[in-house]
Amino acid sequence: MTTDTSVKLTYVVTWREISEGLKMQMRHSPVGRWCYRVLWGLCAILALLSLANLLTRGLDAAGLEVWRFLLIACLLVIAVRWLTALALLAYARHLGEHRVTVDADGISTVSERHTHQTNWGFYGRSAESRRVFVLLTPDVWGTGLMVLPKRGLSDPQDSERLRSLITEHLATGSPRRSARGSRSRSRSRDESRDDPASNPYTERQES
């Protein structure tokens, strides 16, 4: 059953909301999850090795360079997302206040300097946190990112309505499933062309 009721959001995006959206992008895209686990896994391994050396050989055996590398790796995991969020915040603030309408046709965004309409087929997955809804494109990086702050909703009940819209339309408009349907239709057309009974050119040749 298609939901026809639209949900409206009005907000000026904040750094915290963008940062949270980027964190969810990393955790919910295939490449992002892989990078996230590798970076934190590396930090954990270095910490365990340093601790083992510290316990068995004393303070000097841990090595200043190892501790420095561990600290830099941990800071990079945090700093990359924070710096990216700052850059996106400058762009979002340039656009001004956002007025977003989410309905059965997709997501319409109107700001002081920009108007944009996005169909549901553009996105392939979604995520939700305490502060935001996040829409991601279906590629392995989840490159296309849209953050919808919950505080932009005029009514607390709109949160459930927005969740239902996102779940319904991303489930029914999956590009991967549509691609399978296109391939099936293509095979049907190929089989139809190969079938003499349905090929008008073959019938003319036989007559």
Short mmCIF file of C-alpha atoms in Angstrom, two decimals:
data_model
loop_
_atom_site.label_atom_id
_atom_site.label_comp_id
_atom_site.label_asym_id
_atom_site.label_seq_id
_atom_site.Cartn_x
_atom_site.Cartn_y
_atom_site.Cartn_z
CA MET A 1 0.00 0.00 0.00
CA THR A 2 1.50 3.34 -1.07
CA THR A 3 1.72 6.11 1.48
CA ASP A 4 0.48 9.37 -0.01
CA THR A 5 0.96 11.60 3.04
CA SER A 6 3.95 13.92 2.74
CA VAL A 7 6.31 14.88 5.55
CA LYS A 8 7.88 18.34 5.76
CA LEU A 9 11.12 19.38 7.44
CA THR A 10 12.50 22.89 8.00
CA TYR A 11 16.02 23.29 9.37
CA VAL A 12 19.43 24.92 9.19
CA VAL A 13 21.86 22.03 9.34
CA THR A 14 24.47 21.83 12.12
CA TRP A 15 27.99 20.43 12.23
CA ARG A 16 26.98 17.69 14.65
CA GLU A 17 24.23 16.43 12.33
CA ILE A 18 26.56 16.36 9.33
CA SER A 19 29.25 14.60 11.35
CA GLU A 20 26.73 12.01 12.51
CA GLY A 21 25.57 11.50 8.93
CA LEU A 22 29.16 10.89 7.79
CA LYS A 23 29.70 8.42 10.62
CA MET A 24 26.61 6.49 9.55
CA GLN A 25 27.77 6.62 5.92
CA MET A 26 30.99 4.89 6.96
CA ARG A 27 29.17 2.28 9.02
CA HIS A 28 26.45 1.44 6.46
CA SER A 29 28.36 1.45 3.14
CA PRO A 30 30.40 -1.68 2.25
CA VAL A 31 33.70 0.15 1.70
CA GLY A 32 33.10 2.41 4.69
CA ARG A 33 32.55 -0.56 7.00
CA TRP A 34 35.71 -2.21 5.71
CA CYS A 35 37.83 0.94 6.20
CA TYR A 36 36.33 1.55 9.63
CA ARG A 37 37.18 -1.97 10.82
CA VAL A 38 40.68 -1.91 9.35
CA LEU A 39 41.58 1.42 10.98
CA TRP A 40 40.28 0.51 14.40
CA GLY A 41 41.70 -3.01 14.08
CA LEU A 42 45.12 -1.53 13.36
CA CYS A 43 44.82 0.73 16.39
CA ALA A 44 43.82 -2.24 18.57
CA ILE A 45 46.75 -4.38 17.36
CA LEU A 46 49.28 -1.61 17.97
CA ALA A 47 47.84 -0.99 21.42
CA LEU A 48 48.05 -4.69 22.35
CA LEU A 49 51.62 -5.01 21.07
CA SER A 50 52.69 -1.92 22.97
CA LEU A 51 51.00 -3.14 26.13
CA ALA A 52 52.65 -6.56 25.82
CA ASN A 53 56.10 -4.98 25.44
CA LEU A 54 55.38 -2.65 28.30
CA LEU A 55 54.43 -5.50 30.65
CA THR A 56 57.29 -7.83 29.68
CA ARG A 57 60.23 -5.51 29.02
CA GLY A 58 59.48 -2.26 30.77
CA LEU A 59 58.47 1.26 29.79
CA ASP A 60 61.31 1.95 27.35
CA ALA A 61 60.65 -1.19 25.31
CA ALA A 62 57.29 0.07 24.06
CA GLY A 63 59.05 2.63 21.90
CA LEU A 64 58.17 6.25 21.38
CA GLU A 65 57.60 5.76 17.64
CA VAL A 66 55.01 3.03 18.19
CA TRP A 67 53.04 5.21 20.61
CA ARG A 68 53.28 8.16 18.25
CA PHE A 69 52.01 6.10 15.30
CA LEU A 70 49.15 4.75 17.41
CA LEU A 71 48.12 8.24 18.46
CA ILE A 72 48.26 9.58 14.88
CA ALA A 73 46.15 6.65 13.56
CA CYS A 74 43.46 7.23 16.19
CA LEU A 75 43.39 10.96 15.54
CA LEU A 76 43.10 10.43 11.79
CA VAL A 77 40.00 8.24 12.23
CA ILE A 78 38.31 11.10 14.08
CA ALA A 79 39.80 14.11 12.29
CA VAL A 80 38.92 13.04 8.73
CA ARG A 81 35.22 12.91 9.53
CA TRP A 82 35.31 16.16 11.49
CA LEU A 83 37.13 18.06 8.74
CA THR A 84 34.80 16.71 6.06
CA ALA A 85 31.82 17.76 8.17
CA LEU A 86 33.24 21.29 8.47
CA ALA A 87 33.61 21.53 4.69
CA LEU A 88 30.05 20.31 4.10
CA LEU A 89 28.76 22.64 6.80
CA ALA A 90 30.17 25.66 4.98
CA TYR A 91 28.36 24.57 1.80
CA ALA A 92 25.09 23.89 3.65
CA ARG A 93 25.22 27.25 5.43
CA HIS A 94 25.76 28.96 2.09
CA LEU A 95 22.48 27.42 0.87
CA GLY A 96 20.65 28.76 3.94
CA GLU A 97 17.53 27.34 5.54
CA HIS A 98 16.33 24.04 4.05
CA ARG A 99 12.66 23.27 3.44
CA VAL A 100 12.33 19.60 2.54
CA THR A 101 9.22 17.69 1.48
CA VAL A 102 9.31 13.89 1.48
CA ASP A 103 6.45 12.11 -0.28
CA ALA A 104 5.67 9.22 -2.62
CA ASP A 105 7.48 10.91 -5.53
CA GLY A 106 10.76 11.46 -3.70
CA ILE A 107 12.53 14.25 -1.82
CA SER A 108 12.09 17.90 -2.77
CA THR A 109 14.58 20.39 -1.28
CA VAL A 110 14.16 24.16 -1.43
CA SER A 111 16.70 26.56 0.08
CA GLU A 112 17.51 30.24 -0.36
CA ARG A 113 19.87 29.50 -3.26
CA HIS A 114 19.00 26.02 -4.46
CA THR A 115 16.01 23.86 -5.50
CA HIS A 116 16.36 20.14 -6.07
CA GLN A 117 14.07 17.15 -6.65
CA THR A 118 15.37 13.61 -6.10
CA ASN A 119 13.47 10.44 -6.98
CA TRP A 120 13.50 7.45 -4.64
CA GLY A 121 15.37 5.39 -7.22
CA PHE A 122 18.47 7.52 -6.60
CA TYR A 123 18.92 6.03 -3.11
CA GLY A 124 19.52 2.40 -2.19
CA ARG A 125 19.77 2.27 1.59
CA SER A 126 18.97 4.25 4.71
CA ALA A 127 20.10 4.55 8.31
CA GLU A 128 18.73 6.22 11.41
CA SER A 129 20.20 7.58 14.62
CA ARG A 130 18.80 9.52 17.55
CA ARG A 131 19.24 12.84 15.71
CA VAL A 132 19.00 12.14 11.96
CA PHE A 133 17.73 10.02 9.11
CA VAL A 134 20.38 9.33 6.47
CA LEU A 135 19.78 8.29 2.85
CA LEU A 136 22.65 6.70 0.90
CA THR A 137 23.13 5.78 -2.75
CA PRO A 138 23.51 2.03 -3.49
CA ASP A 139 27.16 2.18 -4.64
CA VAL A 140 29.83 0.54 -2.47
CA TRP A 141 30.97 3.92 -1.13
CA GLY A 142 27.47 5.25 -0.39
CA THR A 143 28.69 8.42 -2.11
CA GLY A 144 25.36 10.21 -2.40
CA LEU A 145 24.41 11.29 1.11
CA MET A 146 21.34 13.12 2.40
CA VAL A 147 20.95 13.99 6.08
CA LEU A 148 17.44 14.73 7.39
CA PRO A 149 17.57 16.11 10.96
CA LYS A 150 14.69 14.98 13.15
CA ARG A 151 14.53 18.38 14.83
CA GLY A 152 13.33 19.78 11.49
CA LEU A 153 10.02 17.94 11.86
CA SER A 154 7.15 20.09 13.03
CA ASP A 155 5.36 17.24 14.81
CA PRO A 156 7.01 14.39 16.77
CA GLN A 157 4.60 11.96 15.10
CA ASP A 158 6.10 12.89 11.73
CA SER A 159 9.18 10.88 12.65
CA GLU A 160 7.23 7.63 12.34
CA ARG A 161 5.60 8.77 9.11
CA LEU A 162 8.97 9.67 7.63
CA ARG A 163 10.41 6.33 8.70
CA SER A 164 7.51 4.54 6.98
CA LEU A 165 7.99 6.51 3.77
CA ILE A 166 11.70 5.77 3.64
CA THR A 167 11.25 2.08 4.40
CA GLU A 168 8.44 1.62 1.89
CA HIS A 169 9.95 3.43 -1.06
CA LEU A 170 13.49 2.20 -0.71
CA ALA A 171 12.13 -1.35 -0.49
CA THR A 172 9.93 -0.99 -3.59
CA GLY A 173 12.34 1.16 -5.60
CA SER A 174 15.56 -0.80 -5.18
CA PRO A 175 17.79 -0.19 -8.25
CA ARG A 176 19.22 -3.69 -7.93
CA ARG A 177 15.81 -5.30 -8.09
CA SER A 178 14.79 -3.01 -10.94
CA ALA A 179 17.93 -4.04 -12.81
CA ARG A 180 17.01 -7.71 -12.40
CA GLY A 181 13.55 -6.94 -13.71
CA SER A 182 15.04 -5.17 -16.73
CA ARG A 183 17.26 -8.15 -17.49
CA SER A 184 14.28 -10.48 -17.23
CA ARG A 185 12.26 -8.32 -19.62
CA SER A 186 15.23 -8.19 -21.97
CA ARG A 187 15.52 -11.98 -21.99
CA SER A 188 11.79 -12.25 -22.67
CA ARG A 189 12.11 -9.93 -25.67
CA ASP A 190 15.09 -11.94 -26.97
CA GLU A 191 13.17 -15.19 -26.64
CA SER A 192 10.20 -13.59 -28.38
CA ARG A 193 12.41 -12.57 -31.32
CA ASP A 194 13.81 -16.11 -31.55
CA ASP A 195 10.34 -17.68 -31.57
CA PRO A 196 9.21 -18.17 -35.22
CA ALA A 197 5.56 -18.02 -34.20
CA SER A 198 5.93 -14.49 -32.88
CA ASN A 199 8.38 -13.14 -35.47
CA PRO A 200 6.53 -11.41 -38.33
CA TYR A 201 9.62 -11.46 -40.54
CA THR A 202 9.79 -15.29 -40.25
CA GLU A 203 6.13 -15.57 -41.16
CA ARG A 204 6.64 -13.50 -44.32
CA GLN A 205 9.59 -15.66 -45.31
CA GLU A 206 7.56 -18.85 -44.84
CA SER A 207 4.69 -17.47 -46.91
#
